[in-house]
Amino acid sequence: MGSEKSVPVTFTDAGEHKSIDLPLMEGVLGPKVLDVRKLYADHGYFTYDPSFSSTASCESKITFIDGDEGILLHRGYPIQQLAAQSDFMEVACLLLHGELPTAREKEDFVNSITHHTMVHEQLIHFYRGFRRDAHPMAIMVGVVGALSAFYHDSLDINDPNQREIAVHRMIAKMPTIAAMAYRYSIGMPFNYPQNHLSYAANFLYMMFAMPTEPYRVSPVMEKAMDRIFILHADHEQNASTSTVRLASSSGANPFACVAAGIACLWGPAHGGANEAVLNMLKEIGSVERIPEFIARAKNKDDPFRLMGFGHRVYKNYDPRASVLRESCYEILKELGHGAEPLLDLALELEKIALHDPYFIEKKLFPNVDFYSGIILKAMGIPISMFTVLFAVSRTVGWLSQWKEMIDDPHMRIGRPRQLYTGHAQRDYVPASKRP
Ligand code: CMC
């Protein structure tokens, strides 16, 4: 990254012509960036960008997205290659440490994650405080936040060893906490993690095994789960990652910050979309009703949106959706679901939307959530758990970004400014004198 040049920005303010030189920064890929950090201190102006459409909030070396071309790279590696040739634990090492691990490094990492999967027995009592019909994301926010009350030896963010332990603990415990949320909701006993299983297989075991009989994890399910984890692992400065970064910028402990990320992810405009897609497909019900829903999505007076379509950054096919689209057929065939009515419906919806002028003009393409739900449903994962799975996987991205931020010497507390449009100063009026 460099800022060797500066560019003049000229404008007129109250009739006065102004010219300000702003440093121009250039990354390895992506648009150049105007550095406005000293704009207020030197010239008394703020910039206005409420939803950060044009604002680089940090410098990062982890993930790159070219939304126009539909490109997603993790540490330079295309997501398609990682999904086809890597596995989630290796991708986690890559995101956290910057390079693909050697065989020994990977073995050590997997070993450490495997041996941190159990949660403190007392944490188990927390679950009883929730209603059985609580949404598992509500349980995730509560229980992950509560981890900071249990692991006092990994709360000091200034100690690199404690940071590393916190990272391993969270990656390891997230599937355990998630599976427990599901088991609680269906009134089944919790399953302890099994160290001989892979990350994905262990998660499936904890979700579905019955104490009364042996449970064999299907290799097809294990591979599908692992691929879904890879595809959701990181996505640069999205809303939940920015939430984690902002929360961490105050010096809060990483367990609390990841709980904040989970809360943000829950929304239907973000990670909650995979659940919303399935509910939408069920509501549409048949191919004949698709035009009705397309019309609703286009109607400005109707809040309905086509879930799984559109993206702030991708103005092209989301590359993760392309991978999952391919996987969908493969997995459904291997799982013996041959014809999944919801997949047929989804494909027809996609076809119609992709040819509709409204969606073409606004560059609304299917995103990752459009297909993930169909695969997860075929795997027997309950709809309310879809966003939870996203959170399990994204924990790796949140923590990679968190680590990068803590190591950044320029890190300061995040503190956006505002354009104030309320009352100017006025005097207090006693109640007896108010109209
Ligand atoms: N259906 C119908 N119209 C849409 C949709 C949609 N899914 N998405 C955007 N539009 C329209 C929107 O009404 C607006 O129209 P106009 O310019 O006439 O006002 C235009 O497209 C631009 O939309 P926007 O809301 O300004 O775009 P955004 O970048 O703020 O929002 C988004 C991005 C993902 C929140 C939005 O596309 C959306 O709500 N999609 C459905 C929810 C969804 O699938 N979310 C998952 C995102 S990917 C995974 C993740 O991030 O977790």
JSON list of N, CA, C and O in Angstrom, two decimals, residues 64-71 313-317:
[
{"chain": "A", "resi": 64, "resn": "PHE", "atom": "N", "xyz": [-10.18, -10.47, -0.77]},
{"chain": "A", "resi": 64, "resn": "PHE", "atom": "CA", "xyz": [-10.43, -9.46, -1.80]},
{"chain": "A", "resi": 64, "resn": "PHE", "atom": "C", "xyz": [-11.66, -9.87, -2.61]},
{"chain": "A", "resi": 64, "resn": "PHE", "atom": "O", "xyz": [-11.80, -11.02, -3.01]},
{"chain": "A", "resi": 65, "resn": "ILE", "atom": "N", "xyz": [-12.54, -8.89, -2.84]},
{"chain": "A", "resi": 65, "resn": "ILE", "atom": "CA", "xyz": [-13.72, -9.13, -3.68]},
{"chain": "A", "resi": 65, "resn": "ILE", "atom": "C", "xyz": [-13.72, -8.12, -4.82]},
{"chain": "A", "resi": 65, "resn": "ILE", "atom": "O", "xyz": [-13.54, -6.92, -4.59]},
{"chain": "A", "resi": 66, "resn": "ASP", "atom": "N", "xyz": [-13.92, -8.60, -6.04]},
{"chain": "A", "resi": 66, "resn": "ASP", "atom": "CA", "xyz": [-14.24, -7.71, -7.16]},
{"chain": "A", "resi": 66, "resn": "ASP", "atom": "C", "xyz": [-15.69, -8.00, -7.51]},
{"chain": "A", "resi": 66, "resn": "ASP", "atom": "O", "xyz": [-16.00, -9.01, -8.15]},
{"chain": "A", "resi": 67, "resn": "GLY", "atom": "N", "xyz": [-16.57, -7.13, -7.06]},
{"chain": "A", "resi": 67, "resn": "GLY", "atom": "CA", "xyz": [-18.00, -7.36, -7.21]},
{"chain": "A", "resi": 67, "resn": "GLY", "atom": "C", "xyz": [-18.48, -7.30, -8.64]},
{"chain": "A", "resi": 67, "resn": "GLY", "atom": "O", "xyz": [-19.46, -7.96, -9.01]},
{"chain": "A", "resi": 68, "resn": "ASP", "atom": "N", "xyz": [-17.80, -6.51, -9.48]},
{"chain": "A", "resi": 68, "resn": "ASP", "atom": "CA", "xyz": [-18.24, -6.40, -10.88]},
{"chain": "A", "resi": 68, "resn": "ASP", "atom": "C", "xyz": [-17.87, -7.65, -11.66]},
{"chain": "A", "resi": 68, "resn": "ASP", "atom": "O", "xyz": [-18.60, -8.09, -12.55]},
{"chain": "A", "resi": 69, "resn": "GLU", "atom": "N", "xyz": [-16.73, -8.23, -11.32]},
{"chain": "A", "resi": 69, "resn": "GLU", "atom": "CA", "xyz": [-16.27, -9.42, -12.04]},
{"chain": "A", "resi": 69, "resn": "GLU", "atom": "C", "xyz": [-16.70, -10.72, -11.34]},
{"chain": "A", "resi": 69, "resn": "GLU", "atom": "O", "xyz": [-16.49, -11.81, -11.88]},
{"chain": "A", "resi": 70, "resn": "GLY", "atom": "N", "xyz": [-17.24, -10.62, -10.13]},
{"chain": "A", "resi": 70, "resn": "GLY", "atom": "CA", "xyz": [-17.63, -11.83, -9.40]},
{"chain": "A", "resi": 70, "resn": "GLY", "atom": "C", "xyz": [-16.42, -12.62, -8.92]},
{"chain": "A", "resi": 70, "resn": "GLY", "atom": "O", "xyz": [-16.39, -13.85, -9.04]},
{"chain": "A", "resi": 71, "resn": "ILE", "atom": "N", "xyz": [-15.42, -11.92, -8.39]},
{"chain": "A", "resi": 71, "resn": "ILE", "atom": "CA", "xyz": [-14.19, -12.58, -7.92]},
{"chain": "A", "resi": 71, "resn": "ILE", "atom": "C", "xyz": [-14.11, -12.51, -6.40]},
{"chain": "A", "resi": 71, "resn": "ILE", "atom": "O", "xyz": [-14.36, -11.45, -5.81]},
{"chain": "A", "resi": 313, "resn": "VAL", "atom": "N", "xyz": [-21.97, -5.65, -2.78]},
{"chain": "A", "resi": 313, "resn": "VAL", "atom": "CA", "xyz": [-20.70, -5.61, -3.51]},
{"chain": "A", "resi": 313, "resn": "VAL", "atom": "C", "xyz": [-20.80, -6.33, -4.86]},
{"chain": "A", "resi": 313, "resn": "VAL", "atom": "O", "xyz": [-20.31, -5.82, -5.87]},
{"chain": "A", "resi": 314, "resn": "TYR", "atom": "N", "xyz": [-21.43, -7.50, -4.91]},
{"chain": "A", "resi": 314, "resn": "TYR", "atom": "CA", "xyz": [-21.49, -8.24, -6.18]},
{"chain": "A", "resi": 314, "resn": "TYR", "atom": "C", "xyz": [-22.54, -7.63, -7.11]},
{"chain": "A", "resi": 314, "resn": "TYR", "atom": "O", "xyz": [-23.72, -7.61, -6.79]},
{"chain": "A", "resi": 315, "resn": "LYS", "atom": "N", "xyz": [-22.09, -7.17, -8.26]},
{"chain": "A", "resi": 315, "resn": "LYS", "atom": "CA", "xyz": [-23.02, -6.72, -9.29]},
{"chain": "A", "resi": 315, "resn": "LYS", "atom": "C", "xyz": [-22.93, -7.72, -10.43]},
{"chain": "A", "resi": 315, "resn": "LYS", "atom": "O", "xyz": [-23.03, -7.41, -11.62]},
{"chain": "A", "resi": 316, "resn": "ASN", "atom": "N", "xyz": [-22.64, -8.94, -10.08]},
{"chain": "A", "resi": 316, "resn": "ASN", "atom": "CA", "xyz": [-22.45, -10.07, -10.99]},
{"chain": "A", "resi": 316, "resn": "ASN", "atom": "C", "xyz": [-22.84, -11.29, -10.15]},
{"chain": "A", "resi": 316, "resn": "ASN", "atom": "O", "xyz": [-23.13, -11.18, -8.97]},
{"chain": "A", "resi": 317, "resn": "TYR", "atom": "N", "xyz": [-22.77, -12.48, -10.75]},
{"chain": "A", "resi": 317, "resn": "TYR", "atom": "CA", "xyz": [-23.08, -13.70, -10.00]},
{"chain": "A", "resi": 317, "resn": "TYR", "atom": "C", "xyz": [-22.10, -13.84, -8.83]},
{"chain": "A", "resi": 317, "resn": "TYR", "atom": "O", "xyz": [-20.90, -13.73, -9.00]}
]
